[in-house]
Coordinates of C-alpha atoms in Angstrom, one line a residue:
Chain P
M1 CA 0.0 0.0 0.0
S2 CA 1.2 3.5 -0.7
R3 CA 2.2 5.7 2.2
G4 CA -0.6 8.0 3.0
S5 CA 1.1 11.3 3.8
G6 CA 3.2 11.9 0.7
G7 CA 6.4 11.4 2.6
G8 CA 5.4 14.0 5.1
Y9 CA 6.4 16.8 2.6
D10 CA 2.9 17.8 1.9
R11 CA 3.1 20.2 4.8
H12 CA 6.4 21.7 3.7
I13 CA 6.0 22.4 0.0
T14 CA 3.0 22.8 -2.2
I15 CA 2.2 19.2 -3.1
F16 CA -1.1 17.5 -2.6
S17 CA -2.1 15.9 0.6
P18 CA -4.1 12.6 0.5
E19 CA -7.3 14.6 0.7
G20 CA -6.4 16.6 -2.3
R21 CA -5.5 19.7 -0.3
L22 CA -2.5 22.1 -0.4
F23 CA -1.4 22.6 3.1
Q24 CA 1.1 25.3 2.3
V25 CA -1.7 27.4 0.8
E26 CA -3.9 26.8 3.8
Y27 CA -1.1 27.9 6.1
A28 CA -0.6 31.0 4.0
F29 CA -4.2 31.9 4.7
K30 CA -3.5 31.4 8.4
A31 CA -0.5 33.7 8.2
V32 CA -2.8 36.4 6.8
K33 CA -5.1 36.0 9.9
A34 CA -2.2 35.9 12.3
A35 CA -1.1 39.4 11.4
G36 CA -3.9 40.5 13.6
I37 CA -5.3 43.2 11.3
T38 CA -8.7 43.3 9.7
S39 CA -9.5 45.1 6.4
I40 CA -12.7 46.0 4.7
G41 CA -13.6 47.1 1.2
V42 CA -16.9 48.4 -0.1
R43 CA -18.0 49.2 -3.6
G44 CA -20.6 51.9 -4.1
K45 CA -22.4 53.2 -7.1
D46 CA -19.6 55.5 -8.2
S47 CA -16.8 55.0 -5.7
V48 CA -14.8 52.3 -3.9
C49 CA -13.5 52.6 -0.3
V50 CA -11.1 50.4 1.6
V51 CA -10.3 50.6 5.3
T52 CA -7.8 48.9 7.5
Q53 CA -6.5 49.2 11.1
K54 CA -3.2 50.7 12.1
K55 CA -2.3 48.4 14.9
D56 CA 0.7 49.6 16.9
K57 CA 0.3 52.9 18.7
L58 CA 3.9 53.4 19.4
L59 CA 5.0 53.1 15.8
D60 CA 5.6 56.2 13.8
Q61 CA 2.3 56.2 11.9
T62 CA 3.6 58.0 8.9
S63 CA 6.0 55.1 8.2
V64 CA 3.5 52.3 8.5
T65 CA 1.1 51.7 5.8
H66 CA -0.8 48.8 4.2
L67 CA -2.3 51.0 1.5
F68 CA -0.2 51.3 -1.7
P69 CA -0.9 53.2 -4.9
I70 CA 0.1 51.0 -7.8
T71 CA -0.5 53.6 -10.4
K72 CA -2.2 57.0 -10.2
F73 CA -5.5 55.2 -10.7
L74 CA -5.1 51.9 -9.0
G75 CA -4.8 51.2 -5.3
L76 CA -3.9 48.0 -3.4
L77 CA -4.7 47.2 0.2
A78 CA -2.4 44.4 1.5
T79 CA -3.5 42.4 4.5
G80 CA -1.1 39.9 6.1
M81 CA 2.7 39.8 6.1
T82 CA 4.0 43.3 5.4
A83 CA 7.3 42.1 3.8
D84 CA 5.5 39.8 1.4
A85 CA 3.1 42.7 0.7
R86 CA 6.0 45.0 -0.3
T87 CA 7.3 42.4 -2.8
L88 CA 3.9 42.1 -4.3
V89 CA 3.4 45.8 -4.6
Q90 CA 6.8 46.3 -6.2
Q91 CA 6.0 43.7 -8.8
A92 CA 2.5 45.0 -9.4
R93 CA 3.8 48.6 -9.9
N94 CA 6.3 47.3 -12.4
E95 CA 3.7 45.3 -14.3
A96 CA 1.2 48.2 -14.4
A97 CA 3.8 50.6 -15.7
E98 CA 4.9 48.1 -18.4
F99 CA 1.3 47.6 -19.4
R100 CA 0.8 51.3 -19.8
F101 CA 4.0 51.6 -21.9
R102 CA 3.2 48.5 -24.0
Y103 CA -0.4 49.0 -24.7
G104 CA -0.9 52.7 -24.4
Y105 CA -3.7 52.7 -21.8
E106 CA -4.0 52.3 -18.1
M107 CA -4.0 48.7 -16.7
P108 CA -7.6 47.9 -15.7
V109 CA -8.4 46.7 -12.2
D110 CA -9.4 43.2 -13.3
V111 CA -6.4 42.7 -15.5
L112 CA -4.0 43.6 -12.6
S113 CA -6.0 41.4 -10.2
K114 CA -5.7 38.5 -12.7
W115 CA -2.0 39.1 -13.0
I116 CA -1.5 39.0 -9.2
A117 CA -3.7 35.9 -8.9
D118 CA -1.8 34.1 -11.7
K119 CA 1.5 34.9 -10.0
S120 CA 0.1 33.5 -6.7
Q121 CA -1.0 30.4 -8.6
V122 CA 2.6 29.8 -9.8
Y123 CA 3.8 29.8 -6.1
T124 CA 1.2 27.2 -5.3
Q125 CA 2.4 24.9 -8.0
H126 CA 6.2 25.3 -8.0
A127 CA 8.0 23.9 -5.0
Y128 CA 10.8 26.4 -5.0
M129 CA 8.7 29.4 -4.0
R130 CA 6.2 29.5 -1.1
P131 CA 2.9 31.2 -1.5
L132 CA 2.8 34.8 -0.2
G133 CA 1.1 35.5 3.1
V134 CA -0.9 38.4 1.7
V135 CA -4.5 39.0 0.6
A136 CA -4.6 41.9 -1.8
M137 CA -7.6 44.1 -2.4
V138 CA -7.3 46.0 -5.6
L139 CA -9.5 49.0 -6.3
G140 CA -10.0 51.4 -9.2
I141 CA -12.5 52.9 -11.6
D142 CA -12.8 50.9 -14.8
E143 CA -13.5 52.9 -18.0
E144 CA -16.3 50.6 -19.0
K145 CA -17.5 48.9 -15.9
G146 CA -17.3 51.7 -13.3
P147 CA -16.0 51.2 -9.8
Q148 CA -14.3 47.9 -9.2
L149 CA -13.1 46.1 -6.1
Y150 CA -11.2 42.8 -6.5
K151 CA -9.7 40.5 -3.9
C152 CA -6.7 38.2 -4.6
D153 CA -5.7 35.5 -2.2
P154 CA -2.6 33.2 -1.7
A155 CA -4.4 30.3 -3.5
G156 CA -4.6 32.3 -6.7
H157 CA -8.4 33.0 -6.6
F158 CA -9.6 36.4 -7.5
Y159 CA -13.2 37.7 -7.6
G160 CA -14.8 41.0 -8.1
H161 CA -16.7 42.0 -4.9
K162 CA -19.5 44.3 -4.0
A163 CA -18.0 44.3 -0.5
T164 CA -15.4 42.1 1.2
S165 CA -13.1 41.7 4.0
A166 CA -9.7 40.1 4.9
G167 CA -7.7 39.4 8.0
S168 CA -8.3 38.2 11.5
K169 CA -12.0 39.1 11.7
E170 CA -12.8 38.4 8.1
Q171 CA -15.8 36.1 8.6
E172 CA -17.5 38.4 11.1
A173 CA -17.0 41.4 8.8
I174 CA -18.4 39.5 5.8
N175 CA -21.5 38.5 7.8
F176 CA -22.0 42.2 8.7
L177 CA -21.5 43.3 5.1
E178 CA -23.8 40.6 3.7
K179 CA -26.6 42.0 5.8
K180 CA -25.9 45.5 4.6
M181 CA -25.6 44.7 0.9
K182 CA -28.4 42.1 0.8
N183 CA -30.7 44.2 -1.4
D184 CA -28.0 45.4 -3.7
P185 CA -28.0 49.0 -2.5
A186 CA -26.3 51.6 -4.6
F187 CA -24.2 53.6 -2.1
T188 CA -23.2 57.2 -2.6
Y189 CA -19.7 58.1 -1.8
E190 CA -20.4 59.1 1.8
E191 CA -22.5 56.0 2.4
T192 CA -19.7 53.8 0.9
V193 CA -17.1 55.3 3.2
Q194 CA -19.3 55.2 6.3
T195 CA -20.4 51.6 5.6
A196 CA -16.8 50.5 5.4
I197 CA -15.7 52.4 8.5
S198 CA -18.7 51.4 10.6
A199 CA -18.3 47.8 9.6
L200 CA -14.8 47.8 10.9
Q201 CA -15.9 49.5 14.1
S202 CA -18.7 47.1 14.7
V203 CA -16.7 44.0 14.0
L204 CA -13.7 45.0 16.2
Q205 CA -16.1 46.5 18.7
E206 CA -14.2 49.7 19.3
D207 CA -14.6 53.3 18.2
F208 CA -11.7 54.5 16.3
K209 CA -9.8 57.8 16.3
A210 CA -8.8 59.1 13.0
T211 CA -5.1 58.1 13.5
E212 CA -6.0 54.5 14.1
I213 CA -7.3 53.6 10.7
E214 CA -6.2 54.0 7.1
V215 CA -8.8 54.8 4.4
G216 CA -8.3 54.7 0.7
V217 CA -10.8 55.8 -2.0
V218 CA -11.4 56.1 -5.7
K219 CA -14.3 58.1 -7.0
A220 CA -15.8 58.1 -10.5
D221 CA -15.7 61.8 -11.0
N222 CA -12.0 61.9 -10.0
P223 CA -10.6 58.4 -10.6
V224 CA -7.3 59.0 -8.9
F225 CA -6.5 56.6 -6.0
R226 CA -6.3 58.7 -2.8
V227 CA -5.3 58.0 0.8
M228 CA -7.6 60.0 3.0
S229 CA -6.1 62.6 5.3
T230 CA -6.7 62.4 9.0
E231 CA -9.0 65.4 8.9
E232 CA -11.3 63.8 6.3
I233 CA -11.3 60.5 8.3
D234 CA -12.3 62.6 11.3
E235 CA -15.2 64.1 9.4
H236 CA -16.5 60.7 8.5
L237 CA -16.1 59.3 12.0
T238 CA -18.1 62.3 13.4
A239 CA -20.8 61.7 10.8
I240 CA -21.0 58.1 11.8
S241 CA -21.3 58.8 15.5
E242 CA -23.9 61.5 14.9
R243 CA -25.9 59.2 12.7
D244 CA -25.9 56.6 15.5
Chain A
M1 CA 11.0 24.3 -15.0
G2 CA 11.6 24.9 -11.3
D3 CA 14.7 25.9 -9.5
S4 CA 17.9 23.8 -9.8
Q5 CA 17.5 22.7 -6.2
Y6 CA 14.2 21.1 -7.2
S7 CA 15.3 19.4 -10.3
F8 CA 13.8 16.1 -9.1
S9 CA 10.3 15.1 -9.6
L10 CA 7.9 15.5 -6.7
T11 CA 5.5 12.9 -8.3
T12 CA 7.2 9.6 -7.7
F13 CA 6.1 6.0 -7.7
S14 CA 5.0 4.4 -4.5
P15 CA 6.0 0.7 -3.8
S16 CA 2.7 -0.5 -5.2
G17 CA 3.3 1.3 -8.5
K18 CA 0.9 4.2 -8.0
L19 CA 1.6 7.9 -8.6
V20 CA 0.2 9.1 -5.4
Q21 CA 0.3 12.8 -6.2
I22 CA -1.9 12.2 -9.2
E23 CA -4.4 10.3 -7.0
H24 CA -4.5 13.2 -4.6
A25 CA -5.0 15.6 -7.5
L26 CA -8.0 13.5 -8.5
T27 CA -9.3 13.8 -5.0
A28 CA -9.0 17.6 -5.2
V29 CA -11.0 17.4 -8.4
G30 CA -13.6 15.2 -6.7
S31 CA -14.2 17.8 -4.1
G32 CA -14.7 20.6 -6.6
Q33 CA -18.1 21.9 -7.9
T34 CA -20.0 19.6 -10.2
S35 CA -19.7 20.1 -14.0
L36 CA -20.9 18.0 -16.9
G37 CA -21.0 17.8 -20.6
I38 CA -23.3 16.1 -23.2
K39 CA -22.6 15.5 -26.8
A40 CA -25.7 15.7 -29.0
A41 CA -26.2 14.8 -32.6
N42 CA -25.9 18.4 -33.7
G43 CA -23.8 20.0 -31.0
V44 CA -22.3 19.8 -27.5
V45 CA -23.3 21.4 -24.2
I46 CA -21.2 21.9 -21.1
A47 CA -22.5 23.1 -17.8
T48 CA -21.3 23.7 -14.2
E49 CA -22.4 24.9 -10.8
K50 CA -21.3 28.4 -10.0
K51 CA -21.4 28.5 -6.2
L52 CA -19.6 31.6 -5.0
P53 CA -18.2 32.0 -1.5
S54 CA -20.6 34.9 -0.5
I55 CA -23.4 37.0 -1.9
L56 CA -21.0 39.9 -1.7
V57 CA -19.1 38.4 -4.7
D58 CA -19.9 40.1 -8.0
E59 CA -21.0 37.1 -10.1
T60 CA -20.4 38.9 -13.3
S61 CA -16.7 38.9 -12.6
V62 CA -16.5 35.1 -12.5
Q63 CA -16.6 33.0 -15.6
K64 CA -16.0 29.3 -15.1
I65 CA -16.7 28.3 -18.7
Q66 CA -14.1 29.7 -21.1
C67 CA -13.6 29.5 -24.8
L68 CA -10.3 28.3 -26.1
T69 CA -11.0 29.1 -29.8
P70 CA -14.2 30.3 -31.4
N71 CA -15.3 26.7 -31.9
I72 CA -13.9 25.1 -28.7
G73 CA -15.0 25.7 -25.1
V74 CA -13.9 24.3 -21.8
V75 CA -15.2 23.8 -18.3
Y76 CA -13.5 22.4 -15.2
S77 CA -13.9 20.9 -11.8
G78 CA -11.3 21.5 -9.2
M79 CA -8.9 24.4 -8.5
G80 CA -9.8 27.5 -10.4
P81 CA -6.3 29.1 -10.4
D82 CA -4.9 25.9 -12.0
F83 CA -7.6 26.1 -14.7
R84 CA -6.6 29.6 -15.6
V85 CA -3.1 28.5 -16.3
L86 CA -4.3 25.7 -18.6
V87 CA -6.7 28.0 -20.5
R88 CA -3.9 30.4 -21.2
K89 CA -1.5 27.7 -22.4
S90 CA -4.2 26.1 -24.6
R91 CA -5.2 29.4 -26.1
K92 CA -1.6 30.0 -27.0
Q93 CA -1.2 26.6 -28.5
A94 CA -4.4 27.0 -30.6
E95 CA -3.2 30.3 -31.9
Q96 CA 0.3 29.0 -32.8
Y97 CA -1.4 26.2 -34.8
H98 CA -3.5 28.7 -36.6
R99 CA -0.5 30.9 -37.4
L100 CA 1.3 27.9 -38.9
Y101 CA -1.5 26.2 -40.8
K102 CA -4.0 29.1 -41.3
E103 CA -6.7 26.7 -40.1
P104 CA -8.5 26.4 -36.8
I105 CA -7.0 23.7 -34.7
P106 CA -8.9 20.4 -34.6
V107 CA -10.4 19.5 -31.3
T108 CA -8.4 16.3 -30.8
Q109 CA -5.2 18.1 -31.4
L110 CA -5.9 20.8 -28.9
V111 CA -6.9 18.2 -26.4
R112 CA -3.8 16.3 -27.0
E113 CA -1.5 19.3 -26.5
T114 CA -3.3 20.4 -23.3
A115 CA -3.1 16.9 -22.0
A116 CA 0.6 16.9 -22.8
V117 CA 1.1 20.0 -20.6
M118 CA -0.8 18.4 -17.8
Q119 CA 1.4 15.3 -18.1
E120 CA 4.6 17.4 -18.0
F121 CA 3.6 18.7 -14.6
T122 CA 3.4 15.2 -13.3
Q123 CA 7.0 14.4 -14.3
S124 CA 8.9 17.7 -14.3
G125 CA 11.1 18.8 -11.3
G126 CA 9.7 20.9 -8.6
V127 CA 6.1 21.1 -9.6
R128 CA 2.9 19.4 -8.6
P129 CA 0.1 18.1 -10.9
F130 CA -2.8 20.3 -11.9
G131 CA -5.7 20.0 -9.5
V132 CA -8.4 20.1 -12.3
S133 CA -10.2 17.9 -14.7
L134 CA -11.3 19.6 -17.9
L135 CA -14.3 19.0 -20.2
V136 CA -13.5 20.3 -23.7
A137 CA -16.4 20.8 -26.0
G138 CA -15.9 21.6 -29.7
Y139 CA -17.2 21.3 -33.2
D140 CA -15.0 20.8 -36.2
D141 CA -14.9 18.9 -39.4
N142 CA -15.2 15.7 -37.4
G143 CA -18.5 16.9 -35.9
P144 CA -19.3 17.6 -32.3
Q145 CA -16.8 16.3 -29.8
L146 CA -16.5 16.1 -26.0
Y147 CA -13.3 15.2 -24.2
Q148 CA -12.4 14.8 -20.6
V149 CA -8.8 15.5 -19.6
D150 CA -7.6 14.4 -16.1
P151 CA -4.7 15.6 -14.0
S152 CA -2.6 12.7 -15.1
G153 CA -2.8 13.9 -18.7
S154 CA -5.0 11.1 -20.0
Y155 CA -7.9 12.0 -22.0
F156 CA -11.0 10.3 -23.4
S157 CA -13.8 11.1 -25.7
W158 CA -17.2 10.9 -24.1
K159 CA -20.8 11.0 -25.2
A160 CA -21.7 12.4 -21.8
S161 CA -19.7 12.9 -18.7
A162 CA -19.6 14.5 -15.3
M163 CA -16.9 15.5 -12.8
G164 CA -16.7 16.9 -9.3
K165 CA -18.7 16.4 -6.1
N166 CA -21.8 14.8 -7.5
V167 CA -20.1 12.7 -10.1
S168 CA -21.7 9.3 -9.4
N169 CA -25.3 10.6 -9.2
A170 CA -24.8 12.8 -12.2
K171 CA -23.3 9.9 -14.3
T172 CA -26.1 7.6 -13.3
F173 CA -28.7 10.2 -14.3
L174 CA -26.9 10.8 -17.6
E175 CA -26.7 7.1 -18.4
K176 CA -30.4 6.8 -18.0
R177 CA -31.3 9.8 -20.1
Y178 CA -28.7 9.7 -22.8
T179 CA -29.7 8.7 -26.4
D180 CA -27.4 8.7 -29.4
D181 CA -29.8 10.7 -31.5
M182 CA -30.3 13.5 -28.9
E183 CA -30.8 17.0 -30.3
L184 CA -29.0 19.9 -28.8
D185 CA -32.1 21.4 -27.1
D186 CA -32.8 18.0 -25.4
A187 CA -29.1 17.9 -24.3
V188 CA -29.3 21.4 -22.7
H189 CA -32.5 20.4 -21.0
T190 CA -30.9 17.2 -19.7
A191 CA -27.8 19.0 -18.6
I192 CA -29.8 21.4 -16.5
L193 CA -31.9 18.6 -15.0
T194 CA -28.7 16.7 -14.1
L195 CA -27.2 19.8 -12.4
K196 CA -30.5 20.2 -10.5
E197 CA -30.3 16.6 -9.2
G198 CA -27.4 17.3 -6.8
F199 CA -27.9 21.0 -6.4
E200 CA -27.9 22.3 -2.8
G201 CA -30.3 25.2 -2.6
Q202 CA -32.3 26.9 -5.3
I203 CA -30.9 26.6 -8.8
S204 CA -31.1 29.8 -10.8
G205 CA -29.5 31.6 -13.8
K206 CA -27.0 33.2 -11.4
N207 CA -25.5 30.0 -9.9
I208 CA -25.0 27.9 -12.9
E209 CA -23.2 28.4 -16.2
I210 CA -23.9 26.8 -19.5
G211 CA -21.8 26.7 -22.7
I212 CA -23.2 25.5 -26.0
I213 CA -21.8 24.9 -29.5
G214 CA -23.9 23.9 -32.5
T215 CA -23.6 23.3 -36.2
D216 CA -22.7 27.0 -36.6
R217 CA -19.4 26.1 -34.9
K218 CA -19.6 29.1 -32.6
F219 CA -19.1 28.5 -28.9
R220 CA -21.4 30.6 -26.8
Q221 CA -22.2 31.0 -23.1
A222 CA -25.8 31.2 -22.0
P223 CA -26.4 34.7 -20.6
A224 CA -28.0 34.6 -17.2
L225 CA -31.1 36.3 -18.5
T226 CA -32.4 33.3 -20.5
L227 CA -32.2 31.1 -17.4
S228 CA -34.8 32.8 -15.3
P229 CA -35.6 31.2 -11.9
F230 CA -39.3 31.2 -12.9
S231 CA -38.6 29.0 -16.0
L232 CA -36.3 26.6 -14.1
K233 CA -38.6 26.1 -11.2
L234 CA -42.2 26.0 -12.5
Y235 CA -41.9 24.6 -15.9
G236 CA -39.0 22.2 -15.1
G237 CA -37.1 23.4 -18.1
V238 CA -39.8 23.4 -20.8
M239 CA -40.2 27.2 -20.9
L240 CA -36.5 27.4 -20.7
M241 CA -36.1 25.3 -23.9
R242 CA -38.3 27.7 -25.7
K243 CA -36.3 30.7 -24.5
M244 CA -33.0 29.0 -25.4
T245 CA -34.0 27.8 -28.9
F246 CA -34.5 31.3 -30.2
W247 CA -30.9 32.1 -29.9
L248 CA -29.4 28.7 -30.7

């Protein structure tokens, strides 16, 4: 009879386990959760907003970020291992710039997401590279399809989302967002931002100060990817607390 | 392929002569979403469940059935990311054939080349087999054809086949219902009924995908609109057939 466990290597490199699973990929997902940060993205009628926590209060907040512009029009929110995220962002920036040079138009959101996901798939199939411990949310305004939010994971899956979450409290956040988005609402810009922030607050059960979260947005009337300033975040936080 | 440190194959023989990694890959396929294909006298239909992880996912961004050439389409069961790799390679191979011979690639040849790629990944250094089985549907000078390709790289031509979670029930159902002189409409109807057999929850145009190719040799995907929940539920497919035939 054949040995069941694939020589015990199925936990070390990306080969199949007897149940047909890839343990290294599953462990990569765990690494994303272990980072202890939760992120949320919401797509509205004409805008997309992503929110994430800034965990450590003693760090110099200006040097810490999970929100990266890839091009002027595309943003990427990386949840998980920061070092892996930087590699991914570097490669994505390179790819998007080459795309613009080669084809003469800006790389669309779904094309970049597919590229990221295809690269992640290679790491799940070739033994010499481990999967990255990062879930990437890519956002931008597509010329034809409008606001787009895509999520790419270590397994190489990528989907477009109306709203989504990643990180330690991912499932709770998704449950919260499913309730909010059940009837396919078309959120305005303010509603989009406030849904994202209040989802994070509700799931983590704490009220944030403007310096404790990072918010990134794209709007259809100004499709540039923008990281919100602390003042703007404050305005939205006040609006949320007044609404409640 | 792979780094020099991994220039040994990860898929090796067990003492009993089995390639265990391939068996595990087949297990991965068997836990994937059900898909099936039926070859009719005048065309082929392939179909699959499209169960998304959450209602928050935008289902228009997901397309499980892909076309490889204008007259060949493919569906899978198993790991989506691996499927994308095979689709890309197959499309390139089809295009290279066309550039050389100025003719569309015959279905058997494309299947053979795709299968060869899958076999390479069971023998090359530092890589694992693909965790997908493919159902390739095409129409060329040899008529309608349906092929299944497995992670090992072996392929067979089928009159009707199914893969994934519900494979045994689906195949039994297909065996009962299949006739050699089936028309394409009947085949589509049967395909939907087969999917419905093992479907958890309410079947609708949003959680299945259908791909069809007929004598016009153009592979097309059924737009969700023609598969309204009303037609699927109440009329058990009869109204659906009427809606579908107008654009076949």
